[in-house]
Amino acid sequence: MAEMYNNNNMTQAVPQPNPFGNPFSGPGSGLIRSGLGAYGEKIFGSSSEYVQSNITRYFSDPQYYFQVNDQYVRNKLKIVLLPFLHRGHWARISEPVGGRLSYKPPIYDINAPDLYIPLMAFGTYLVLAGLSLGLYGKFSPEALNWLFVKGMVGWFMQVMLLKMTLFSLGSGEAPLLDIVAYAGYAFTGLCLAVLGKIMWGYSYYVLIPWTCLCTGVFLVKTMKRVLFAEARSYDSSRRHYLLIFVALAQFPLLIWLGNISVNWLF
């Protein structure tokens, strides 16, 4: 009985053969696995390249915007604050990288955008604004916080102004960080105007219009030679009106940012 019981258990333990066979084992298993692997690599590889190309296209590499040196900073400040004296070209220098055209970093191209100057100018703007409030006995942490919000809102409005200008021309494909950098250069002139107001109040009424004018000229020349070059197509008849609008929009925006007060709305 014991022997018959063991024989029955052995018979039950034997697995039944699969009539269809196992596609992942056998003579053709290597071909199937390699085919599926190649297909999966093709799908995920193309998806990864698509995502990476779009990220690079619209956002670029953040490290690119901080490749600066002292010479670049000095020359860039001259162009931003005195754009009338810039006798060179405004076009950026391109170079082939990985089978496609890329732009040289700011350290090698004075017309390349950077984020070092805008961020430093924004921080200096907040320090000078806090000092201005302190001289009038209005300084408080809450007031400084509102000035920070006011500056960020102004920067955002400048970015949207440039971005919508490009969209109205049929293209908004310029990298976002490029536009953020160009919009942030306005704080360099604002620092000069606020500093003049601290040193001599009446100088502010001369410096703030000059700041608005220079910022408008800088953005017009930049968008005309740099940003529009990245647009697919645009109507030349509308371009001049849009450039004039961008230049004129600097006056109310920068006057609002230059008005240092406790109430950030005014």
mmCIF file of N, CA and C in Angstrom, residues 63-139:
data_model
loop_
_atom_site.group_PDB
_atom_site.id
_atom_site.type_symbol
_atom_site.label_atom_id
_atom_site.label_comp_id
_atom_site.label_asym_id
_atom_site.label_seq_id
_atom_site.Cartn_x
_atom_site.Cartn_y
_atom_site.Cartn_z
ATOM 1 N N GLN A 63 23.244 75.449 -15.925
ATOM 2 C CA GLN A 63 24.653 75.761 -15.716
ATOM 3 C C GLN A 63 25.197 76.669 -16.809
ATOM 4 N N TYR A 64 24.589 76.613 -17.969
ATOM 5 C CA TYR A 64 25.027 77.455 -19.088
ATOM 6 C C TYR A 64 24.983 78.935 -18.727
ATOM 7 N N TYR A 65 23.984 79.327 -17.951
ATOM 8 C CA TYR A 65 23.741 80.750 -17.673
ATOM 9 C C TYR A 65 24.632 81.298 -16.559
ATOM 10 N N PHE A 66 25.480 80.477 -15.986
ATOM 11 C CA PHE A 66 26.361 80.944 -14.920
ATOM 12 C C PHE A 66 27.837 80.817 -15.296
ATOM 13 N N GLN A 67 28.118 80.581 -16.558
ATOM 14 C CA GLN A 67 29.492 80.525 -17.050
ATOM 15 C C GLN A 67 29.941 81.933 -17.423
ATOM 16 N N VAL A 68 30.302 82.709 -16.422
ATOM 17 C CA VAL A 68 30.682 84.109 -16.609
ATOM 18 C C VAL A 68 32.021 84.359 -15.933
ATOM 19 N N ASN A 69 32.628 85.484 -16.267
ATOM 20 C CA ASN A 69 33.832 85.961 -15.583
ATOM 21 C C ASN A 69 33.726 87.466 -15.398
ATOM 22 N N ASP A 70 34.745 88.068 -14.795
ATOM 23 C CA ASP A 70 34.696 89.494 -14.481
ATOM 24 C C ASP A 70 34.604 90.352 -15.745
ATOM 25 N N GLN A 71 35.328 89.959 -16.776
ATOM 26 C CA GLN A 71 35.305 90.738 -18.013
ATOM 27 C C GLN A 71 33.923 90.725 -18.651
ATOM 28 N N TYR A 72 33.298 89.566 -18.659
ATOM 29 C CA TYR A 72 31.948 89.484 -19.225
ATOM 30 C C TYR A 72 30.981 90.362 -18.436
ATOM 31 N N VAL A 73 31.055 90.311 -17.113
ATOM 32 C CA VAL A 73 30.122 91.083 -16.284
ATOM 33 C C VAL A 73 30.288 92.577 -16.553
ATOM 34 N N ARG A 74 31.527 93.036 -16.623
ATOM 35 C CA ARG A 74 31.756 94.469 -16.885
ATOM 36 C C ARG A 74 31.206 94.878 -18.249
ATOM 37 N N ASN A 75 31.510 94.097 -19.258
ATOM 38 C CA ASN A 75 31.055 94.452 -20.603
ATOM 39 C C ASN A 75 29.539 94.337 -20.744
ATOM 40 N N LYS A 76 28.971 93.351 -20.069
ATOM 41 C CA LYS A 76 27.521 93.187 -20.154
ATOM 42 C C LYS A 76 26.802 94.342 -19.469
ATOM 43 N N LEU A 77 27.308 94.790 -18.343
ATOM 44 C CA LEU A 77 26.700 95.924 -17.650
ATOM 45 C C LEU A 77 26.768 97.183 -18.509
ATOM 46 N N LYS A 78 27.843 97.350 -19.259
ATOM 47 C CA LYS A 78 27.943 98.503 -20.161
ATOM 48 C C LYS A 78 26.883 98.442 -21.244
ATOM 49 N N ILE A 79 26.640 97.242 -21.764
ATOM 50 C CA ILE A 79 25.636 97.112 -22.827
ATOM 51 C C ILE A 79 24.240 97.358 -22.286
ATOM 52 N N VAL A 80 23.963 96.847 -21.083
ATOM 53 C CA VAL A 80 22.617 96.993 -20.512
ATOM 54 C C VAL A 80 22.354 98.435 -20.100
ATOM 55 N N LEU A 81 23.333 99.066 -19.464
ATOM 56 C CA LEU A 81 23.133 100.423 -18.957
ATOM 57 C C LEU A 81 23.376 101.492 -20.008
ATOM 58 N N LEU A 82 24.193 101.177 -21.013
ATOM 59 C CA LEU A 82 24.489 102.140 -22.081
ATOM 60 C C LEU A 82 24.397 101.443 -23.432
ATOM 61 N N PRO A 83 23.217 101.017 -23.830
ATOM 62 C CA PRO A 83 23.099 100.272 -25.095
ATOM 63 C C PRO A 83 23.417 101.113 -26.316
ATOM 64 N N PHE A 84 23.343 102.448 -26.185
ATOM 65 C CA PHE A 84 23.633 103.307 -27.335
ATOM 66 C C PHE A 84 25.100 103.257 -27.726
ATOM 67 N N LEU A 85 25.965 102.911 -26.780
ATOM 68 C CA LEU A 85 27.405 102.920 -27.031
ATOM 69 C C LEU A 85 27.928 101.581 -27.543
ATOM 70 N N HIS A 86 27.052 100.613 -27.648
ATOM 71 C CA HIS A 86 27.491 99.298 -28.120
ATOM 72 C C HIS A 86 27.613 99.322 -29.642
ATOM 73 N N ARG A 87 28.844 99.227 -30.134
ATOM 74 C CA ARG A 87 29.093 99.316 -31.575
ATOM 75 C C ARG A 87 29.209 97.959 -32.249
ATOM 76 N N GLY A 88 29.267 96.904 -31.480
ATOM 77 C CA GLY A 88 29.376 95.579 -32.069
ATOM 78 C C GLY A 88 28.028 95.039 -32.494
ATOM 79 N N HIS A 89 28.034 93.802 -32.953
ATOM 80 C CA HIS A 89 26.791 93.155 -33.380
ATOM 81 C C HIS A 89 26.038 92.633 -32.157
ATOM 82 N N TRP A 90 24.760 92.325 -32.357
ATOM 83 C CA TRP A 90 23.905 91.831 -31.282
ATOM 84 C C TRP A 90 23.581 90.357 -31.460
ATOM 85 N N ALA A 91 24.042 89.740 -32.522
ATOM 86 C CA ALA A 91 23.746 88.335 -32.779
ATOM 87 C C ALA A 91 24.631 87.445 -31.909
ATOM 88 N N ARG A 92 24.089 86.313 -31.508
ATOM 89 C CA ARG A 92 24.834 85.361 -30.692
ATOM 90 C C ARG A 92 25.703 84.467 -31.571
ATOM 91 N N ILE A 93 26.771 83.947 -30.981
ATOM 92 C CA ILE A 93 27.719 83.100 -31.696
ATOM 93 C C ILE A 93 27.290 81.646 -31.541
ATOM 94 N N SER A 94 27.114 80.970 -32.662
ATOM 95 C CA SER A 94 26.692 79.574 -32.637
ATOM 96 C C SER A 94 27.857 78.672 -32.995
ATOM 97 N N GLU A 95 27.745 77.407 -32.593
ATOM 98 C CA GLU A 95 28.753 76.400 -32.888
ATOM 99 C C GLU A 95 28.077 75.046 -32.969
ATOM 100 N N PRO A 96 28.566 74.147 -33.840
ATOM 101 C CA PRO A 96 27.964 72.810 -33.947
ATOM 102 C C PRO A 96 28.369 71.927 -32.769
ATOM 103 N N VAL A 97 27.363 71.363 -32.096
ATOM 104 C CA VAL A 97 27.600 70.465 -30.971
ATOM 105 C C VAL A 97 26.682 69.259 -31.113
ATOM 106 N N GLY A 98 27.271 68.085 -31.249
ATOM 107 C CA GLY A 98 26.475 66.865 -31.345
ATOM 108 C C GLY A 98 25.567 66.825 -32.563
ATOM 109 N N GLY A 99 26.019 67.375 -33.669
ATOM 110 C CA GLY A 99 25.231 67.343 -34.888
ATOM 111 C C GLY A 99 24.180 68.424 -34.993
ATOM 112 N N ARG A 100 24.121 69.338 -34.058
ATOM 113 C CA ARG A 100 23.154 70.443 -34.128
ATOM 114 C C ARG A 100 23.832 71.724 -33.672
ATOM 115 N N LEU A 101 23.227 72.839 -34.043
ATOM 116 C CA LEU A 101 23.799 74.137 -33.692
ATOM 117 C C LEU A 101 23.479 74.490 -32.247
ATOM 118 N N SER A 102 24.460 74.981 -31.560
ATOM 119 C CA SER A 102 24.296 75.422 -30.183
ATOM 120 C C SER A 102 24.995 76.762 -30.019
ATOM 121 N N TYR A 103 24.627 77.493 -28.972
ATOM 122 C CA TYR A 103 25.208 78.810 -28.744
ATOM 123 C C TYR A 103 26.319 78.723 -27.703
ATOM 124 N N LYS A 104 27.328 79.543 -27.910
ATOM 125 C CA LYS A 104 28.437 79.575 -26.970
ATOM 126 C C LYS A 104 27.989 80.184 -25.648
ATOM 127 N N PRO A 105 28.571 79.769 -24.536
ATOM 128 C CA PRO A 105 28.177 80.294 -23.216
ATOM 129 C C PRO A 105 28.567 81.751 -23.063
ATOM 130 N N PRO A 106 28.052 82.426 -22.056
ATOM 131 C CA PRO A 106 28.314 83.865 -21.882
ATOM 132 C C PRO A 106 29.795 84.219 -21.771
ATOM 133 N N ILE A 107 30.603 83.339 -21.221
ATOM 134 C CA ILE A 107 32.017 83.658 -21.040
ATOM 135 C C ILE A 107 32.726 83.860 -22.376
ATOM 136 N N TYR A 108 32.156 83.292 -23.450
ATOM 137 C CA TYR A 108 32.741 83.423 -24.779
ATOM 138 C C TYR A 108 31.910 84.298 -25.714
ATOM 139 N N ASP A 109 30.765 84.770 -25.261
ATOM 140 C CA ASP A 109 29.871 85.549 -26.126
ATOM 141 C C ASP A 109 29.196 86.625 -25.290
ATOM 142 N N ILE A 110 29.491 87.869 -25.578
ATOM 143 C CA ILE A 110 28.942 88.975 -24.790
ATOM 144 C C ILE A 110 27.444 89.116 -25.000
ATOM 145 N N ASN A 111 26.916 88.612 -26.115
ATOM 146 C CA ASN A 111 25.484 88.719 -26.387
ATOM 147 C C ASN A 111 24.673 87.555 -25.831
ATOM 148 N N ALA A 112 25.330 86.583 -25.229
ATOM 149 C CA ALA A 112 24.613 85.451 -24.647
ATOM 150 C C ALA A 112 23.951 85.871 -23.344
ATOM 151 N N PRO A 113 22.765 85.362 -23.058
ATOM 152 C CA PRO A 113 22.100 85.700 -21.795
ATOM 153 C C PRO A 113 22.712 84.932 -20.631
ATOM 154 N N ASP A 114 22.661 85.538 -19.463
ATOM 155 C CA ASP A 114 23.128 84.870 -18.247
ATOM 156 C C ASP A 114 22.142 85.164 -17.132
ATOM 157 N N LEU A 115 22.195 84.370 -16.102
ATOM 158 C CA LEU A 115 21.342 84.574 -14.934
ATOM 159 C C LEU A 115 22.113 85.113 -13.740
ATOM 160 N N TYR A 116 23.427 85.207 -13.855
ATOM 161 C CA TYR A 116 24.229 85.718 -12.751
ATOM 162 C C TYR A 116 23.930 87.199 -12.491
ATOM 163 N N ILE A 117 23.975 88.005 -13.550
ATOM 164 C CA ILE A 117 23.722 89.440 -13.394
ATOM 165 C C ILE A 117 22.282 89.710 -12.956
ATOM 166 N N PRO A 118 21.262 89.118 -13.584
ATOM 167 C CA PRO A 118 19.896 89.379 -13.116
ATOM 168 C C PRO A 118 19.660 89.000 -11.656
ATOM 169 N N LEU A 119 20.184 87.856 -11.225
ATOM 170 C CA LEU A 119 19.971 87.438 -9.837
ATOM 171 C C LEU A 119 20.712 88.351 -8.862
ATOM 172 N N MET A 120 21.940 88.715 -9.202
ATOM 173 C CA MET A 120 22.687 89.632 -8.346
ATOM 174 C C MET A 120 22.024 91.008 -8.313
ATOM 175 N N ALA A 121 21.526 91.452 -9.458
ATOM 176 C CA ALA A 121 20.848 92.751 -9.507
ATOM 177 C C ALA A 121 19.546 92.710 -8.703
ATOM 178 N N PHE A 122 18.835 91.603 -8.783
ATOM 179 C CA PHE A 122 17.598 91.490 -8.012
ATOM 180 C C PHE A 122 17.885 91.519 -6.511
ATOM 181 N N GLY A 123 18.926 90.807 -6.075
ATOM 182 C CA GLY A 123 19.300 90.842 -4.657
ATOM 183 C C GLY A 123 19.742 92.226 -4.228
ATOM 184 N N THR A 124 20.513 92.908 -5.084
ATOM 185 C CA THR A 124 20.946 94.275 -4.762
ATOM 186 C C THR A 124 19.765 95.230 -4.708
ATOM 187 N N TYR A 125 18.800 95.021 -5.587
ATOM 188 C CA TYR A 125 17.585 95.840 -5.578
ATOM 189 C C TYR A 125 16.854 95.723 -4.246
ATOM 190 N N LEU A 126 16.759 94.508 -3.714
ATOM 191 C CA LEU A 126 16.089 94.307 -2.424
ATOM 192 C C LEU A 126 16.874 94.965 -1.293
ATOM 193 N N VAL A 127 18.202 94.856 -1.324
ATOM 194 C CA VAL A 127 19.020 95.476 -0.274
ATOM 195 C C VAL A 127 18.875 96.996 -0.303
ATOM 196 N N LEU A 128 18.964 97.573 -1.495
ATOM 197 C CA LEU A 128 18.832 99.027 -1.606
ATOM 198 C C LEU A 128 17.421 99.491 -1.244
ATOM 199 N N ALA A 129 16.421 98.694 -1.603
ATOM 200 C CA ALA A 129 15.048 99.055 -1.245
ATOM 201 C C ALA A 129 14.860 99.019 0.262
ATOM 202 N N GLY A 130 15.431 98.010 0.923
ATOM 203 C CA GLY A 130 15.356 97.961 2.383
ATOM 204 C C GLY A 130 16.090 99.112 3.032
ATOM 205 N N LEU A 131 17.240 99.485 2.466
ATOM 206 C CA LEU A 131 17.979 100.633 2.997
ATOM 207 C C LEU A 131 17.192 101.927 2.820
ATOM 208 N N SER A 132 16.525 102.060 1.679
ATOM 209 C CA SER A 132 15.712 103.250 1.435
ATOM 210 C C SER A 132 14.555 103.343 2.435
ATOM 211 N N LEU A 133 13.925 102.221 2.712
ATOM 212 C CA LEU A 133 12.853 102.228 3.712
ATOM 213 C C LEU A 133 13.400 102.551 5.102
ATOM 214 N N GLY A 134 14.585 102.041 5.398
ATOM 215 C CA GLY A 134 15.175 102.312 6.709
ATOM 216 C C GLY A 134 15.494 103.776 6.913
ATOM 217 N N LEU A 135 15.931 104.463 5.860
ATOM 218 C CA LEU A 135 16.236 105.884 5.983
ATOM 219 C C LEU A 135 15.003 106.718 6.282
ATOM 220 N N TYR A 136 13.863 106.228 5.851
ATOM 221 C CA TYR A 136 12.604 106.939 6.117
ATOM 222 C C TYR A 136 11.869 106.352 7.318
ATOM 223 N N GLY A 137 12.517 105.455 8.040
ATOM 224 C CA GLY A 137 11.910 104.875 9.236
ATOM 225 C C GLY A 137 10.740 103.962 8.957
ATOM 226 N N LYS A 138 10.700 103.341 7.790
ATOM 227 C CA LYS A 138 9.579 102.470 7.422
ATOM 228 C C LYS A 138 9.993 101.013 7.260
ATOM 229 N N PHE A 139 11.226 100.713 7.625
ATOM 230 C CA PHE A 139 11.696 99.352 7.387
ATOM 231 C C PHE A 139 11.070 98.374 8.380
#
